[in-house]
Amino acid sequence: MSDSGLRELLNRHFAVEQVDADVLRQMAGMVRDWLAPEGKSPYPVTPIDDLLPLFADLAPPASGMAPAQVLEELQRKLLPHTARLNHPKYIGHMTQALPWMTVLVEALAAALNQNQVKIETAYASTLVEKEILGWMHRVVYRAPDAVYVDAMRAKHQALGNIVNGGTMGNLTALAVALEHALPGVRKHGVYAAMQQSGQRGLAVIASARAHYSLKKALGTLGLGEDALHRVPVDADNRIDLVALEETIAALKRDRIRIVAILGIAGTTETGAIDPLAALAAIARREQTWFHVDAAWGGALLMAERFRPLYAGIEAADSVVIDGHKLFWVPMAQGMVLFRDQASLDLLRHNANYIIRSNSGDLGQTSLEGSRRFDALKLWVSFKLLGEGGYATLLGHAAGLAAAMRELIAAQPDFELTSNSDNFILTYRYLPPALGQRLAQLLAAGSIDEAIILNRQVNELNARLQERQKANGHSFVSRTVLERAPFAEGITVLRVVLSNVYTTPAHLGEIIAEQRQLGALLAAC
C-alpha cells in the first residue's frame, strides 16, 4: 500500500479527529433505540433460513466501506432480526436488560484494549480486577479484612480468576480439583497419574440438573465425559442425598477416585439450589474437592434476605458466579473464586517474556492467555448500583416470581411443574380434560395409556412454545424434566423472571396468549 493509501486509511478509520459527527449520532441513536424497553417484537419473526440470502457473501469485501454504509448494513441485516432482551415480554433466558452506562463502559473497555494477562498491558486494570475479585470473594466467603488487604498486595497468589462465563469457570475449578486429587497430573498426564495412584478411574459427582459445561470440562481435561456421575434429584429438583451416598459407595467399591463433588446454586433449568451444607460435609468426610456452580444464583448473596438459601457455600473450595446474569452486566463476564488463595498455585505458569515468577501478572494462574478487561463492567456496575441497588433489583425479580407462581396456581389449564427461590419457574399447558384423564389413568395403573397421553401433552406444549416464538409477541423457553413413570419426561415451559421492565400485567398477557394458542393447537 502506498503512503497516500495508508494515510487515507488512517484518516478514515483510526484518526479520531476525523470522525464524522453524523455517524456518531447515528450510532448513538441505534444504541439508545435498542436499550428502550418497548420495541417491535421481543423475538425475530423471520425464519432463520430465510435470512441466509442476507449473509450469502462467500468472501470478505475486497475494499472497505464507509462507516455510514456499515451502519446501514447493521440496520438492515442485523438489528431487525435480533432478540430484544430488554423487551418486557422476553422472559425466556438468563441474559438481561442492561443499565445504559454499562453499555458505554463496554465501549470504553474496547477502546482501552487492555490485555489482562500481564501488568505491562494491564496496569491499573490489574488492580481493578483484583479489587472486584476481592469484593466477590468477601460476598461468598466473608473472610477477615486482612485477607483482602494482603490479596491486593500479593504478587504470587490470587483469590480467583475473571473468566468469560460459567463454562471457563467450571473448567478452571475442575482443573485445580484434578491437580489437587492427583498431584502431577498436569505435567505427566492422566494415564501416568492414574498408574501411580492405584485407582481404576476418576469421577466427578453432580446432580442430574448439572450444566452441560461440566461434561465439556471433563472431556477437555482428559477424564472423559463419562467421568461425570449424575445423581437423581428429589421432588424439589435438588440432588438426592440418599442416591448420592449410594453413588459414593459404589465408586469406592470400584476403586474410582472422586475428584470433586459439585453442588449447584441455581440450576439452569429449574433454579433449584442443592443442599450445600450437607454436600460440604460429605465432601469433607470423603476428603474431596467441593465445587459450587453458582453461575446463576450466586448473585443473590448480595441481598441478606436470600443468604440463608445458600448456607454452606462458604465451605466450598471453589465457586463460579456469572456477572452477565444477575449482576446485569453485558456479555460475557464471570468469575471463579477459591476459598484458599494457594489453590490457584496448582495452575501456575511462567514464561520468560510475560507472567514471570512473582511478577503479579494475572495470567500466571489463568487457563486463558490474552483476555479482555471484562472486570471493568462489573466494577462499574458495583459503583453505579451498590449493594442496595442490587438488593432492589433482586427484590423486583422475587416479586415477579411470586406473581407468576400465584398466576399459574389460579389457572385451571396450567400446571406448575417446578418452583425455585431464584426466579426460574417451569409449568405446562394442561387443559382440564387432559389433566383429569391423565390422573385417572395413573390412579388406575394404566401406565401405557398414560404414557401415550403424556406424549400428546408434551407435543402440545412444544408446539405451543414454537408458535408463541414464531408469532413474536412474547418469548418463553422450554425444557424437559423427569417425572415418573414417563421415560420421556414432561415438556415444560420455562420462564426466567429477572427482566427489570416486566410487570405482573405483562405476565398475565403472556399466560392469556399461551392459553389462546394452546386451545387452538389442542383443537387441531
Coordinates of C-alpha atoms in Angstrom, one line a residue:
M1 CA 0.0 0.0 0.0
S2 CA 1.3 3.5 -0.9
D3 CA 1.9 6.2 1.7
S4 CA -1.2 8.0 0.4
G5 CA -3.3 4.9 0.7
L6 CA -2.1 4.3 4.3
R7 CA -2.8 8.0 5.2
E8 CA -6.3 7.7 3.7
L9 CA -7.0 4.5 5.8
L10 CA -5.7 6.1 8.9
N11 CA -7.7 9.3 8.4
R12 CA -10.9 7.3 7.7
H13 CA -10.8 4.7 10.4
F14 CA -8.2 5.5 13.0
A15 CA -7.9 9.3 13.5
V16 CA -10.5 10.3 16.0
E17 CA -10.3 14.0 14.9
Q18 CA -11.6 12.8 11.5
V19 CA -14.7 11.1 13.0
D20 CA -17.9 12.1 11.2
A21 CA -20.3 13.6 13.8
D22 CA -23.3 12.3 11.9
V23 CA -22.0 8.8 12.1
L24 CA -21.5 9.1 15.8
R25 CA -25.0 10.5 16.3
Q26 CA -26.4 7.7 14.2
M27 CA -24.6 5.0 16.1
A28 CA -25.6 6.6 19.5
G29 CA -29.2 6.6 18.2
M30 CA -29.1 2.9 17.3
V31 CA -27.8 2.0 20.8
R32 CA -30.4 4.2 22.5
D33 CA -33.2 2.8 20.5
W34 CA -32.0 -0.7 21.3
L35 CA -31.9 0.0 25.0
A36 CA -35.5 1.3 25.1
P37 CA -37.7 -1.3 26.8
E38 CA -40.6 -1.1 24.4
G39 CA -39.8 -2.1 20.8
K40 CA -41.2 -4.0 18.0
S41 CA -41.0 -7.7 18.6
P42 CA -39.2 -9.3 21.5
Y43 CA -38.2 -12.2 19.2
P44 CA -37.4 -12.2 15.5
V45 CA -40.3 -13.4 13.4
T46 CA -38.4 -14.2 10.1
P47 CA -37.4 -17.9 9.9
I48 CA -33.7 -18.1 10.2
D49 CA -33.3 -19.9 6.9
D50 CA -35.0 -17.0 5.2
L51 CA -32.2 -14.8 6.4
L52 CA -29.5 -16.8 4.6
P53 CA -29.6 -14.5 1.4
L54 CA -28.6 -11.6 3.6
F55 CA -25.4 -13.4 4.6
A56 CA -24.5 -15.0 1.3
D57 CA -21.1 -13.4 0.7
L58 CA -18.5 -16.1 0.4
A59 CA -15.5 -13.9 0.9
P60 CA -14.9 -10.6 2.8
P61 CA -15.2 -7.3 0.9
A62 CA -12.2 -6.6 -1.3
S63 CA -12.4 -2.9 -0.5
G64 CA -13.5 -1.3 2.8
M65 CA -16.8 0.5 3.2
A66 CA -17.5 3.9 4.7
P67 CA -18.8 3.8 8.3
A68 CA -22.2 5.1 7.3
Q69 CA -22.6 2.2 4.9
V70 CA -21.6 -0.3 7.6
L71 CA -24.3 1.2 9.9
E72 CA -26.8 0.8 7.1
E73 CA -26.0 -2.9 6.8
L74 CA -26.3 -3.3 10.5
Q75 CA -29.7 -1.7 10.5
R76 CA -30.9 -3.8 7.5
K77 CA -29.3 -7.2 8.2
L78 CA -28.8 -7.5 11.9
L79 CA -31.0 -5.3 14.2
P80 CA -34.4 -6.3 12.8
H81 CA -33.5 -10.0 13.3
T82 CA -32.2 -9.8 16.8
A83 CA -34.0 -10.8 20.0
R84 CA -34.8 -7.7 22.2
L85 CA -33.7 -9.0 25.6
N86 CA -35.0 -5.8 27.3
H87 CA -38.5 -6.2 26.0
P88 CA -40.8 -6.7 29.0
K89 CA -42.2 -9.9 27.4
Y90 CA -38.9 -11.5 26.8
I91 CA -38.7 -13.8 29.9
G92 CA -37.2 -17.0 28.5
H93 CA -33.5 -16.9 29.2
M94 CA -30.9 -15.6 31.6
T95 CA -29.4 -12.7 29.7
Q96 CA -30.7 -9.3 30.9
A97 CA -31.7 -5.8 30.1
L98 CA -28.8 -3.5 30.9
P99 CA -28.1 -0.2 32.7
W100 CA -27.2 2.2 29.9
M101 CA -23.9 3.2 31.4
T102 CA -22.6 -0.4 31.4
V103 CA -23.0 -0.4 27.6
L104 CA -20.9 2.7 27.3
V105 CA -18.3 1.1 29.7
E106 CA -18.2 -1.9 27.3
A107 CA -17.2 0.6 24.6
L108 CA -14.6 2.1 26.9
A109 CA -13.1 -1.3 27.7
A110 CA -12.8 -1.9 23.9
A111 CA -11.1 1.5 23.5
L112 CA -8.6 0.8 26.3
N113 CA -8.0 -2.7 24.8
Q114 CA -6.1 -3.9 27.8
N115 CA -4.8 -7.5 27.8
Q116 CA -5.2 -8.8 31.4
V117 CA -2.6 -11.5 31.0
K118 CA 0.2 -9.2 32.2
I119 CA 0.7 -5.9 34.0
E120 CA 2.7 -4.5 31.1
T121 CA -0.6 -4.5 29.1
A122 CA -3.0 -4.1 32.0
Y123 CA -1.5 -1.6 34.5
A124 CA -4.3 -0.1 36.7
S125 CA -6.8 -2.6 35.2
T126 CA -4.9 -5.4 37.0
L127 CA -5.8 -3.7 40.3
V128 CA -9.4 -3.2 39.2
E129 CA -9.6 -6.9 38.5
K130 CA -8.0 -7.8 41.9
E131 CA -10.4 -5.4 43.7
I132 CA -13.5 -6.9 42.1
L133 CA -12.3 -10.4 42.9
G134 CA -11.8 -9.3 46.5
W135 CA -15.3 -7.9 46.7
M136 CA -16.9 -11.0 45.3
H137 CA -14.7 -13.3 47.5
R138 CA -15.9 -11.3 50.5
V139 CA -19.6 -11.7 49.4
V140 CA -19.1 -15.5 49.3
Y141 CA -16.6 -16.4 52.0
R142 CA -16.7 -13.4 54.4
A143 CA -13.0 -13.7 55.3
P144 CA -11.3 -11.2 57.6
D145 CA -10.4 -7.8 56.2
A146 CA -6.7 -8.7 56.4
V147 CA -7.2 -11.4 53.8
Y148 CA -8.3 -8.9 51.2
V149 CA -5.7 -6.3 52.1
D150 CA -3.0 -9.0 51.6
A151 CA -4.6 -10.2 48.4
M152 CA -4.4 -6.8 46.8
R153 CA -0.7 -6.6 47.5
A154 CA 0.2 -10.2 46.7
K155 CA 2.2 -10.9 43.6
H156 CA 2.2 -14.6 43.8
Q157 CA -1.3 -15.7 44.8
A158 CA -4.8 -14.9 43.7
L159 CA -8.3 -15.2 45.1
G160 CA -9.7 -16.3 41.8
N161 CA -9.9 -15.5 38.1
I162 CA -12.1 -13.3 36.0
V163 CA -13.4 -15.6 33.2
N164 CA -15.8 -15.2 30.3
G165 CA -18.6 -17.3 31.9
G166 CA -19.5 -20.4 33.8
T167 CA -18.0 -22.8 31.3
M168 CA -14.5 -21.5 31.7
G169 CA -15.1 -21.1 35.4
N170 CA -16.1 -24.7 35.8
L171 CA -13.2 -25.8 33.7
T172 CA -10.7 -23.8 35.8
A173 CA -12.2 -25.1 39.1
L174 CA -12.1 -28.8 37.9
A175 CA -8.5 -28.4 36.6
V176 CA -7.5 -27.3 40.1
A177 CA -9.5 -30.1 41.7
L178 CA -7.9 -32.7 39.4
E179 CA -4.4 -31.5 40.3
H180 CA -5.3 -31.5 43.9
A181 CA -6.6 -35.1 43.7
L182 CA -3.7 -36.4 41.6
P183 CA -0.6 -34.2 42.1
G184 CA 1.5 -34.1 39.0
V185 CA -1.4 -34.9 36.5
R186 CA -0.9 -31.5 34.9
K187 CA 2.7 -32.3 34.0
H188 CA 2.6 -36.1 33.4
G189 CA -0.9 -36.6 32.2
V190 CA -3.9 -38.6 33.4
Y191 CA -2.6 -42.0 32.4
A192 CA 0.7 -41.7 34.3
A193 CA -1.0 -40.2 37.3
M194 CA -3.6 -43.0 37.4
Q195 CA -0.9 -45.6 37.3
Q196 CA 0.8 -44.1 40.3
S197 CA -2.4 -43.7 42.2
G198 CA -3.6 -47.3 42.1
Q199 CA -7.1 -46.1 41.3
R200 CA -9.2 -47.7 38.5
G201 CA -10.8 -44.4 37.3
L202 CA -11.8 -40.9 38.2
A203 CA -15.2 -39.4 38.9
V204 CA -16.9 -36.1 39.4
I205 CA -20.4 -36.2 41.1
A206 CA -23.2 -33.8 40.4
S207 CA -27.0 -33.9 40.2
A208 CA -29.0 -34.7 37.1
R209 CA -29.5 -30.9 36.7
A210 CA -25.8 -30.2 36.3
H211 CA -24.9 -27.8 33.5
Y212 CA -23.6 -29.4 30.3
S213 CA -20.4 -27.4 30.6
L214 CA -19.2 -30.0 33.2
K215 CA -19.2 -32.7 30.5
K216 CA -17.2 -30.4 28.2
A217 CA -14.8 -29.6 31.0
L218 CA -14.2 -33.3 31.8
G219 CA -13.7 -34.1 28.2
T220 CA -11.2 -31.2 27.8
L221 CA -9.3 -32.3 30.9
G222 CA -8.9 -35.9 29.6
L223 CA -11.1 -37.6 32.1
G224 CA -13.9 -38.2 29.5
E225 CA -17.5 -37.1 29.7
D226 CA -18.4 -40.5 31.3
A227 CA -16.5 -39.4 34.4
L228 CA -19.5 -37.2 35.3
H229 CA -21.8 -39.3 37.5
R230 CA -25.2 -37.7 37.6
V231 CA -27.2 -38.3 40.7
P232 CA -31.0 -38.2 40.6
V233 CA -32.8 -35.3 42.0
D234 CA -35.6 -35.1 44.6
A235 CA -39.1 -33.6 44.1
D236 CA -37.6 -30.1 44.5
N237 CA -35.0 -30.8 41.8
R238 CA -32.2 -30.8 44.4
I239 CA -29.6 -33.6 44.5
D240 CA -31.0 -36.7 46.3
L241 CA -28.6 -37.2 49.2
V242 CA -29.5 -40.9 49.6
A243 CA -28.7 -41.5 46.0
L244 CA -25.5 -39.5 46.4
E245 CA -24.4 -41.7 49.2
E246 CA -25.2 -44.8 47.1
T247 CA -23.1 -43.4 44.2
I248 CA -20.2 -42.6 46.5
A249 CA -20.3 -46.2 48.0
A250 CA -20.4 -47.7 44.5
L251 CA -17.5 -45.7 43.2
K252 CA -15.3 -46.5 46.3
R253 CA -16.1 -50.2 45.8
D254 CA -14.9 -50.0 42.3
R255 CA -11.7 -48.0 43.3
I256 CA -12.8 -44.9 41.4
R257 CA -11.3 -41.8 42.8
I258 CA -13.8 -39.0 43.4
V259 CA -12.1 -35.8 42.1
A260 CA -14.9 -33.5 43.1
I261 CA -18.4 -33.3 44.5
L262 CA -20.4 -30.5 42.9
G263 CA -23.3 -28.5 44.3
I264 CA -25.5 -26.3 42.2
A265 CA -26.7 -22.9 43.5
G266 CA -29.4 -22.3 40.9
T267 CA -29.8 -24.9 38.2
T268 CA -30.2 -23.7 34.7
E269 CA -33.4 -25.5 34.0
T270 CA -35.3 -25.0 37.3
G271 CA -33.3 -22.7 39.5
A272 CA -33.0 -25.3 42.3
I273 CA -30.4 -24.9 45.0
D274 CA -28.7 -28.1 46.2
P275 CA -28.3 -28.7 50.0
L276 CA -24.9 -27.1 50.0
A277 CA -24.1 -27.5 53.7
A278 CA -24.8 -31.2 53.5
L279 CA -22.7 -31.6 50.4
A280 CA -19.9 -29.7 52.0
A281 CA -20.0 -32.1 55.0
I282 CA -20.0 -35.1 52.7
A283 CA -17.1 -33.8 50.6
R284 CA -15.1 -33.0 53.8
R285 CA -15.8 -36.6 55.0
E286 CA -14.6 -38.0 51.7
Q287 CA -11.6 -35.7 51.6
T288 CA -12.5 -34.5 48.2
W289 CA -12.9 -31.1 46.4
F290 CA -16.3 -29.3 46.9
H291 CA -17.2 -27.0 44.0
V292 CA -20.3 -24.9 43.7
D293 CA -21.7 -23.8 40.4
A294 CA -23.4 -20.6 41.3
A295 CA -23.3 -19.1 37.8
W296 CA -26.9 -18.2 38.0
G297 CA -27.8 -17.9 41.7
G298 CA -24.6 -16.6 43.3
A299 CA -25.6 -13.0 42.8
L300 CA -28.4 -13.5 45.3
L301 CA -25.8 -13.4 48.1
M302 CA -25.8 -9.7 47.6
A303 CA -29.1 -9.4 49.4
E304 CA -29.1 -10.6 53.0
R305 CA -32.7 -11.9 52.7
F306 CA -31.5 -14.6 50.3
R307 CA -28.3 -15.7 52.0
P308 CA -29.9 -18.5 54.1
L309 CA -30.8 -20.3 50.8
Y310 CA -27.0 -20.7 50.3
A311 CA -26.0 -21.9 53.7
G312 CA -22.8 -24.0 53.2
I313 CA -21.5 -22.1 50.1
E314 CA -18.8 -20.6 52.3
A315 CA -17.3 -24.1 52.8
A316 CA -16.8 -24.6 49.0
D317 CA -13.3 -25.0 47.8
S318 CA -14.3 -23.1 44.6
V319 CA -17.4 -21.1 43.4
V320 CA -18.4 -20.0 39.9
I321 CA -20.6 -16.9 39.5
D322 CA -21.6 -15.1 36.3
G323 CA -21.7 -11.3 36.1
H324 CA -23.7 -11.3 32.9
K325 CA -26.7 -13.0 34.6
L326 CA -28.0 -11.5 37.9
F327 CA -25.4 -8.7 38.1
W328 CA -26.9 -7.1 34.9
V329 CA -23.7 -6.5 33.0
P330 CA -23.1 -7.1 29.3
M331 CA -22.0 -10.5 28.0
A332 CA -19.6 -12.0 28.7
Q333 CA -18.3 -11.8 32.3
G334 CA -17.9 -14.3 35.0
M335 CA -15.5 -15.3 37.8
V336 CA -14.2 -18.4 39.6
L337 CA -13.3 -17.9 43.3
F338 CA -11.2 -20.1 45.6
R339 CA -11.6 -20.3 49.4
D340 CA -7.8 -20.8 49.8
Q341 CA -5.5 -18.4 48.0
A342 CA -3.0 -21.1 47.4
S343 CA -5.4 -23.2 45.3
L344 CA -4.6 -21.5 42.0
D345 CA -0.9 -22.2 42.6
L346 CA -1.8 -25.7 41.2
L347 CA -2.3 -24.0 37.8
R348 CA 0.7 -21.6 37.9
H349 CA 2.6 -21.0 34.7
N350 CA 5.5 -18.7 34.0
A351 CA 7.3 -17.6 30.8
N352 CA 10.4 -15.5 30.1
Y353 CA 8.7 -12.6 28.3
I354 CA 5.5 -12.3 30.4
I355 CA 3.9 -13.8 33.6
R356 CA 7.4 -14.0 35.2
S357 CA 7.6 -15.5 38.6
N358 CA 6.4 -13.1 41.4
S359 CA 5.5 -10.5 38.7
G360 CA 1.9 -10.0 39.8
D361 CA 0.7 -10.8 36.3
L362 CA -2.8 -12.2 36.5
G363 CA -2.0 -14.6 33.7
Q364 CA 0.2 -16.7 36.0
T365 CA -2.9 -18.6 37.3
S366 CA -5.3 -18.3 34.4
L367 CA -6.1 -21.0 31.8
E368 CA -6.7 -18.3 29.3
G369 CA -3.9 -16.2 27.8
S370 CA -4.9 -13.0 26.2
R371 CA -8.0 -11.7 28.0
R372 CA -10.3 -8.7 27.7
F373 CA -10.7 -6.2 30.6
D374 CA -14.2 -7.6 31.3
A375 CA -13.8 -6.9 35.0
L376 CA -14.4 -3.2 34.3
K377 CA -18.1 -3.9 33.6
L378 CA -18.8 -5.5 36.9
W379 CA -16.6 -3.0 38.8
V380 CA -18.5 0.0 37.3
S381 CA -21.8 -1.7 38.0
F382 CA -20.9 -2.0 41.7
K383 CA -20.0 1.6 41.7
L384 CA -23.3 2.6 40.0
L385 CA -25.7 0.3 41.9
G386 CA -24.1 -0.5 45.1
E387 CA -25.3 -3.4 47.3
G388 CA -28.5 -1.5 47.9
G389 CA -29.3 -1.3 44.2
Y390 CA -28.6 -5.0 43.6
A391 CA -30.9 -5.8 46.6
T392 CA -33.6 -3.7 44.9
L393 CA -33.3 -5.5 41.6
L394 CA -33.2 -8.9 43.1
G395 CA -36.3 -8.0 45.2
H396 CA -38.1 -7.0 42.0
A397 CA -37.3 -10.4 40.5
A398 CA -38.5 -12.1 43.6
G399 CA -41.8 -10.2 43.4
L400 CA -42.2 -11.2 39.7
A401 CA -41.6 -14.8 40.5
A402 CA -44.2 -14.8 43.3
A403 CA -46.7 -13.1 40.9
M404 CA -46.1 -15.7 38.3
R405 CA -46.4 -18.5 40.8
E406 CA -49.8 -17.2 42.0
L407 CA -50.9 -16.6 38.5
I408 CA -50.2 -20.2 37.4
A409 CA -51.8 -21.6 40.5
A410 CA -55.0 -19.7 39.7
Q411 CA -55.3 -21.2 36.2
P412 CA -57.3 -24.4 35.7
D413 CA -55.5 -25.2 32.5
F414 CA -51.9 -24.7 33.6
E415 CA -49.7 -26.8 35.9
L416 CA -46.7 -25.5 37.9
T417 CA -44.1 -28.2 37.4
S418 CA -41.2 -26.7 39.4
N419 CA -40.6 -23.9 41.8
S420 CA -37.5 -22.1 42.9
D421 CA -36.3 -19.3 45.1
N422 CA -34.2 -17.6 42.4
F423 CA -36.7 -16.6 39.8
I424 CA -36.9 -19.6 37.5
L425 CA -40.2 -21.4 37.1
T426 CA -41.5 -24.2 34.8
Y427 CA -45.0 -25.0 34.0
R428 CA -47.1 -26.6 31.3
Y429 CA -50.4 -26.0 29.5
L430 CA -52.7 -28.9 30.6
P431 CA -56.3 -28.5 29.7
P432 CA -58.6 -29.8 32.5
A433 CA -59.9 -32.7 30.4
L434 CA -56.4 -33.9 29.6
G435 CA -55.3 -33.4 33.2
Q436 CA -58.2 -35.3 34.6
R437 CA -57.8 -38.1 32.2
L438 CA -54.1 -38.4 32.9
A439 CA -54.7 -38.6 36.6
Q440 CA -57.4 -41.3 36.2
L441 CA -55.1 -43.4 34.1
L442 CA -52.2 -43.2 36.6
A443 CA -54.6 -43.9 39.5
A444 CA -55.9 -47.0 37.7
G445 CA -52.4 -48.2 36.9
S446 CA -52.9 -47.8 33.2
I447 CA -49.3 -46.7 32.6
D448 CA -49.1 -47.5 28.9
E449 CA -52.1 -45.3 28.2
A450 CA -50.9 -42.6 30.5
I451 CA -47.6 -42.6 28.6
I452 CA -49.3 -42.1 25.3
L453 CA -51.5 -39.3 26.7
N454 CA -48.4 -37.6 28.3
R455 CA -46.7 -37.7 24.9
Q456 CA -49.6 -35.8 23.4
V457 CA -49.3 -33.2 26.2
N458 CA -45.6 -32.9 25.6
E459 CA -46.2 -32.4 21.9
L460 CA -48.9 -29.8 22.6
N461 CA -46.5 -27.8 24.8
A462 CA -43.6 -28.0 22.4
R463 CA -45.9 -26.7 19.6
L464 CA -47.3 -24.0 21.8
Q465 CA -43.8 -22.7 22.6
E466 CA -42.8 -22.8 18.9
R467 CA -45.9 -21.0 17.8
Q468 CA -45.5 -18.4 20.5
K469 CA -41.9 -17.8 19.5
A470 CA -42.9 -17.6 15.8
N471 CA -45.6 -15.0 16.5
G472 CA -43.1 -12.8 18.2
H473 CA -45.4 -11.2 20.7
S474 CA -43.6 -12.7 23.7
F475 CA -40.9 -15.3 24.4
V476 CA -40.5 -18.1 26.9
S477 CA -38.2 -21.1 26.6
R478 CA -38.9 -24.8 27.2
T479 CA -37.1 -27.9 28.5
V480 CA -37.8 -31.5 29.5
L481 CA -38.0 -32.6 33.1
E482 CA -38.0 -36.1 34.6
R483 CA -41.3 -37.4 36.0
A484 CA -42.2 -41.0 36.8
P485 CA -43.5 -43.1 35.2
F486 CA -42.7 -41.2 31.9
A487 CA -39.4 -42.3 30.5
E488 CA -39.6 -39.4 28.0
G489 CA -40.2 -36.9 30.9
I490 CA -42.5 -33.9 30.6
T491 CA -42.1 -31.0 28.2
V492 CA -42.5 -27.8 30.2
L493 CA -42.5 -24.0 29.5
R494 CA -39.7 -22.2 31.3
V495 CA -39.6 -18.5 32.4
V496 CA -36.7 -16.5 33.9
L497 CA -38.3 -13.7 35.9
S498 CA -35.5 -11.1 36.2
N499 CA -36.4 -8.7 33.4
V500 CA -36.4 -5.3 35.1
Y501 CA -39.1 -4.0 32.7
T502 CA -41.6 -6.9 33.2
T503 CA -44.6 -6.3 35.4
P504 CA -47.3 -8.7 36.6
A505 CA -49.6 -7.3 33.9
H506 CA -47.2 -8.5 31.3
L507 CA -47.2 -12.0 32.9
G508 CA -51.0 -12.1 32.7
E509 CA -50.8 -11.2 29.0
I510 CA -48.3 -13.9 28.3
I511 CA -50.4 -16.5 30.0
A512 CA -53.5 -15.3 28.1
E513 CA -51.6 -15.7 24.8
Q514 CA -50.4 -19.2 25.8
R515 CA -54.0 -20.2 26.7
Q516 CA -55.3 -19.0 23.3
L517 CA -52.5 -20.7 21.4
G518 CA -52.9 -23.9 23.4
A519 CA -56.6 -24.1 22.8
L520 CA -56.2 -23.6 19.1
L521 CA -53.5 -26.3 18.9
A522 CA -55.4 -28.7 21.1
A523 CA -58.3 -28.4 18.7
C524 CA -56.3 -29.3 15.7

